[in-house]
XYZ file of N, CA and C in Angstrom:
369
model
N 14.997 0.800 -2.969
C 15.118 0.440 -1.772
C 13.611 -0.978 -1.257
N 14.576 -2.702 -0.829
C 14.340 -3.477 -1.029
C 12.617 -3.092 0.033
N 11.381 -3.228 0.485
C 10.473 -3.891 0.671
C 11.392 -4.337 2.472
N 10.066 -3.360 3.538
C 9.725 -3.454 4.705
C 8.792 -4.736 5.423
N 9.371 -5.132 6.056
C 7.926 -6.031 6.593
C 7.605 -4.344 8.001
N 6.332 -4.526 7.647
C 6.346 -3.086 8.633
C 5.186 -4.386 10.662
N 5.157 -4.116 11.153
C 4.526 -4.566 12.558
C 3.214 -2.978 13.224
N 2.620 -3.590 13.407
C 1.927 -2.462 14.062
C 1.906 -1.203 15.258
N 3.739 -1.801 15.270
C 4.782 -0.524 16.199
C 4.905 0.307 15.655
N 5.370 0.245 14.364
C 5.588 0.715 13.204
C 5.099 1.673 12.445
N 3.764 0.760 11.887
C 2.873 0.838 10.619
C 2.881 3.038 11.045
N 1.221 3.155 11.958
C 1.511 4.788 11.703
C 3.244 5.897 11.188
N 4.478 5.311 11.720
C 5.186 6.222 11.308
C 4.973 6.116 10.472
N 5.355 4.513 10.370
C 5.978 4.800 8.655
C 4.714 5.293 7.484
N 3.232 5.530 7.770
C 2.586 5.838 6.779
C 3.621 7.940 6.531
N 3.000 8.533 7.820
C 3.215 10.232 8.375
C 4.443 9.620 7.821
N 5.813 9.249 8.004
C 6.999 9.956 7.662
C 7.731 9.943 6.284
N 6.373 9.578 5.007
C 7.108 8.859 4.414
C 5.879 9.028 3.277
N 6.292 10.034 2.163
C 5.126 10.796 1.444
C 4.603 9.350 0.366
N 5.197 8.960 0.209
C 4.177 7.219 -0.861
C 4.860 5.885 -0.264
N 4.082 5.364 0.498
C 3.791 4.186 1.628
C 2.741 3.141 0.037
N 3.634 2.378 -0.586
C 2.806 0.959 -0.865
C 3.116 -0.267 0.235
N 1.493 -0.830 -0.013
C 1.598 -2.186 0.490
C 0.576 -3.594 0.817
N 1.934 -4.349 0.970
C 0.965 -5.647 0.342
C 0.717 -6.364 1.547
N -0.441 -6.597 2.115
C -1.157 -7.745 3.135
C -1.374 -9.060 2.443
N -0.234 -10.184 2.627
C -0.126 -11.543 2.777
C 0.375 -12.225 3.613
N -0.079 -13.761 2.805
C -0.140 -14.833 3.732
C 1.495 -15.494 3.634
N 0.686 -16.262 4.008
C 2.754 -17.830 4.198
C 1.457 -18.861 3.186
N 0.258 -18.977 3.915
C 0.126 -20.026 2.820
C -0.343 -20.312 1.953
N -0.619 -18.729 1.019
C -1.149 -17.521 0.362
C -0.246 -18.207 -1.377
N -1.008 -18.976 -2.191
C -0.366 -19.167 -3.746
C -0.112 -17.550 -3.803
N -1.026 -16.969 -4.551
C -1.629 -15.904 -4.981
C -0.296 -15.229 -4.063
N -0.185 -15.044 -3.413
C 0.977 -14.445 -1.942
C 2.236 -14.229 -3.054
N 2.709 -15.837 -3.080
C 3.539 -16.199 -3.059
C 4.061 -16.024 -4.838
N 3.511 -16.144 -5.465
C 3.836 -15.250 -6.956
C 3.957 -13.739 -6.957
N 3.753 -13.471 -6.005
C 3.152 -11.724 -5.995
C 5.029 -10.970 -6.346
N 4.714 -11.927 -4.096
C 5.984 -11.638 -3.517
C 6.940 -11.124 -4.242
N 7.705 -11.451 -5.586
C 8.574 -11.310 -6.442
C 8.861 -10.441 -6.751
N 8.162 -9.767 -7.904
C 6.582 -8.893 -8.349
C 6.974 -7.658 -7.618
N 6.440 -7.842 -6.554
C 6.615 -6.178 -5.454
C 7.997 -6.116 -4.953
N 8.422 -7.320 -4.927
C 10.300 -7.336 -4.866
C 11.273 -6.120 -6.210
N 10.643 -6.856 -6.969
C 11.499 -6.213 -8.228
C 10.745 -4.655 -8.645
N 9.947 -4.596 -8.249
C 9.593 -2.863 -8.763
C 9.466 -1.842 -6.892
N 9.760 -2.601 -6.205
C 10.485 -1.717 -4.863
C 11.282 -2.095 -4.736
N 12.489 -2.353 -6.334
C 13.731 -1.892 -6.384
C 14.048 -0.854 -7.295
N 12.957 -0.348 -8.179
C 12.596 0.985 -9.233
C 12.219 1.619 -9.476
N 12.154 1.952 -7.805
C 11.581 3.008 -7.334
C 12.102 3.157 -5.534
N 13.236 3.756 -5.167
C 14.354 3.741 -4.276
C 13.353 5.374 -3.436
N 12.671 5.688 -3.625
C 11.755 6.933 -2.870
C 9.940 6.516 -2.517
N 9.932 5.723 -2.957
C 8.980 4.993 -2.129
C 9.145 3.696 -1.498
N 8.120 3.910 -0.251
C 7.883 3.157 0.511
C 7.871 1.433 0.030
N 8.264 -0.061 0.154
C 6.994 -0.734 -0.147
C 7.431 -1.478 1.523
N 5.811 -1.130 1.793
C 6.352 -2.829 2.944
C 4.825 -3.901 2.734
N 4.855 -4.924 3.611
C 4.343 -6.086 3.529
C 4.192 -6.051 5.054
N 3.091 -7.258 4.447
C 2.049 -6.551 6.169
C 2.154 -8.376 5.360
N 2.767 -8.973 7.193
C 1.935 -10.191 6.703
C 1.048 -10.696 7.342
N -0.471 -10.513 7.145
C -1.898 -11.063 7.311
C -1.574 -12.189 8.488
N -1.368 -12.979 9.303
C -0.961 -14.301 10.396
C -0.537 -13.805 11.303
N 0.611 -12.760 10.753
C 1.294 -12.352 12.206
C 0.366 -10.559 13.161
N 0.505 -9.951 11.944
C -0.772 -8.968 12.107
C -1.806 -8.782 12.027
N -2.885 -9.527 12.634
C -4.624 -9.295 12.715
C -5.196 -8.744 12.930
N -4.756 -7.645 13.858
C -4.812 -6.510 14.082
C -4.996 -5.260 13.031
N -3.789 -5.362 11.879
C -3.785 -3.649 11.429
C -4.082 -4.699 9.953
N -4.121 -6.311 9.661
C -4.853 -6.524 8.134
C -7.226 -6.458 8.545
N -7.641 -6.149 9.513
C -8.788 -5.867 10.564
C -8.314 -4.766 10.100
N -8.319 -3.550 10.425
C -8.251 -2.607 9.943
C -8.421 -1.765 9.372
N -8.165 -2.931 8.417
C -8.183 -2.533 6.510
C -9.519 -2.767 6.496
N -9.563 -4.873 6.833
C -10.515 -4.774 6.630
C -10.669 -6.479 5.420
N -9.107 -6.648 6.053
C -8.721 -7.204 4.668
C -9.479 -8.245 4.434
N -10.044 -8.899 3.548
C -10.766 -10.028 3.332
C -10.517 -11.046 2.401
N -9.085 -11.020 0.869
C -8.405 -11.344 0.976
C -7.363 -10.756 0.245
N -6.601 -12.302 -0.042
C -4.883 -11.652 -0.549
C -4.181 -12.149 -1.383
N -3.583 -11.483 -2.344
C -2.618 -10.407 -1.524
C -3.958 -9.298 -1.408
N -3.204 -8.624 -0.636
C -4.475 -6.893 -1.361
C -3.333 -5.934 -1.446
N -2.941 -5.092 -1.929
C -2.225 -3.579 -2.146
C -3.237 -2.554 -2.102
N -3.284 -2.041 -1.129
C -2.978 -0.624 -0.440
C -1.658 0.806 -0.487
N -2.533 1.517 -0.937
C -1.580 3.315 -0.977
C -1.699 4.568 -0.675
N -0.348 4.721 0.440
C -1.306 5.563 1.271
C 0.759 6.759 0.312
N -0.353 7.562 0.574
C -0.670 9.098 -0.405
C -0.209 10.591 0.562
N 1.018 10.565 1.208
C 1.104 12.004 1.548
C -0.378 11.486 3.869
N 0.503 10.577 3.448
C -0.833 9.814 4.723
C -1.779 9.683 4.900
N -2.117 9.795 3.052
C -4.598 9.603 3.507
C -4.348 7.894 2.089
N -5.461 7.312 2.268
C -5.084 6.078 2.070
C -5.240 6.547 -0.254
N -5.526 6.161 -0.878
C -5.954 6.282 -2.509
C -6.080 5.145 -2.753
N -5.535 4.236 -2.412
C -5.416 2.752 -4.042
C -5.990 1.762 -2.484
N -6.657 0.759 -2.793
C -7.389 -0.307 -2.632
C -7.889 -1.744 -3.415
N -6.743 -2.515 -3.136
C -7.497 -3.553 -4.880
C -6.682 -4.972 -4.326
N -7.455 -6.199 -4.069
C -6.693 -7.785 -3.532
C -6.653 -7.760 -5.667
N -6.445 -8.588 -4.943
C -5.496 -10.228 -5.683
C -4.310 -8.881 -6.011
N -3.067 -10.820 -7.162
C -2.050 -9.655 -7.325
C -2.158 -9.132 -8.804
N -1.572 -7.666 -8.029
C -0.853 -7.504 -9.478
C -0.034 -7.569 -10.237
N -0.367 -7.739 -11.882
C 0.906 -8.084 -12.803
C 2.293 -6.467 -12.838
N 3.011 -7.151 -12.441
C 3.826 -5.683 -12.957
C 4.433 -5.005 -13.138
N 4.381 -4.875 -14.833
C 3.760 -3.803 -15.022
C 2.465 -2.721 -14.607
N 1.157 -3.713 -13.961
C 0.222 -2.545 -13.777
C 0.356 -1.790 -12.319
N 1.248 -2.406 -11.030
C 3.180 -1.913 -10.507
C 3.228 -1.006 -10.468
N 3.614 -1.061 -11.840
C 4.664 -0.150 -11.955
C 3.457 1.379 -12.809
N 2.841 1.020 -13.728
C 2.176 1.938 -13.687
C 1.288 2.732 -12.850
N 0.652 1.233 -11.903
C -0.272 2.331 -10.664
C 0.586 3.177 -9.325
N 2.617 2.922 -9.579
C 2.928 3.832 -9.168
C 3.410 5.739 -9.526
N 3.250 4.900 -10.564
C 3.264 6.135 -11.635
C 2.556 7.289 -10.869
N 0.800 6.835 -10.885
C 0.073 7.309 -11.214
C -0.212 8.296 -9.944
N 0.233 7.677 -9.329
C 0.293 7.610 -7.372
C 0.811 8.851 -7.986
N 2.076 8.593 -8.346
C 3.125 10.260 -8.409
C 2.479 11.298 -8.593
N 1.425 11.070 -10.044
C 1.591 12.147 -9.926
C -0.150 12.961 -9.298
N -0.783 11.987 -8.236
C -1.453 12.472 -7.463
C -2.060 14.056 -7.765
N -2.180 14.487 -7.225
C -2.362 16.061 -6.498
C -3.197 15.503 -5.004
N -2.372 16.137 -4.444
C -2.833 15.707 -2.924
C -3.705 16.776 -3.127
N -3.089 18.116 -2.995
C -4.324 19.410 -2.339
C -5.745 19.127 -3.506
N -6.438 18.547 -3.831
C -7.282 18.423 -5.174
C -7.914 17.374 -3.959
N -7.287 16.387 -3.378
C -8.054 14.557 -3.023
C -8.520 15.395 -1.572
N -7.461 16.349 -0.686
C -8.400 17.358 -0.106
C -8.989 17.663 0.335
N -8.449 18.419 -1.073
C -10.667 19.737 -1.362
C -11.174 18.310 -0.912
N -11.155 17.327 -2.065
C -12.381 17.000 -2.349
C -13.223 15.947 -1.157
N -12.453 15.213 -0.115
C -12.141 14.971 1.271
C -13.511 16.163 1.877
N -12.829 16.871 2.019
C -13.327 18.753 2.424
C -14.765 18.757 2.747
N -14.736 18.345 1.413
C -15.930 18.580 0.449
C -17.397 17.565 1.081
N -16.394 16.150 0.494
C -16.926 15.480 1.393
C -17.874 16.170 2.481
N -16.911 15.379 4.099
C -16.673 15.342 5.182
C -18.696 17.118 5.024
N -18.150 17.869 4.087
C -19.186 18.701 4.285
C -19.990 18.771 3.988
N -21.004 18.046 3.089
C -21.811 17.211 2.484
C -22.614 16.697 3.179
N -22.010 15.700 4.375
C -22.470 14.878 5.064
C -22.375 14.751 5.926
N -22.491 16.511 6.553
C -22.282 16.963 8.182
C -23.527 17.680 7.991
């Protein structure tokens, strides 16, 4: 599946209605972003069951602010609507592929249980 440009109006719907969503926060003026873009595109074509979204931090400043993006590119991953990964910096192609495979293996019932336990401990 080719990458999609995500904007605020369709952001929540995209996260909620897809099992795995990988986001690339980038900007036109960013050299490392330009190098990461083709890598991100190639990997997106290998995983048609995963949504690869690109968010232009200049155009979508509110989304970038919502995630506290301080450096770009930054990769963020959601699985079943829950943020499970965030890392600034361009990932090498093999690392991005490995990340997709690891995300697919995450047991989200365990993640939800851990979140509930943490929430209970904070109360």
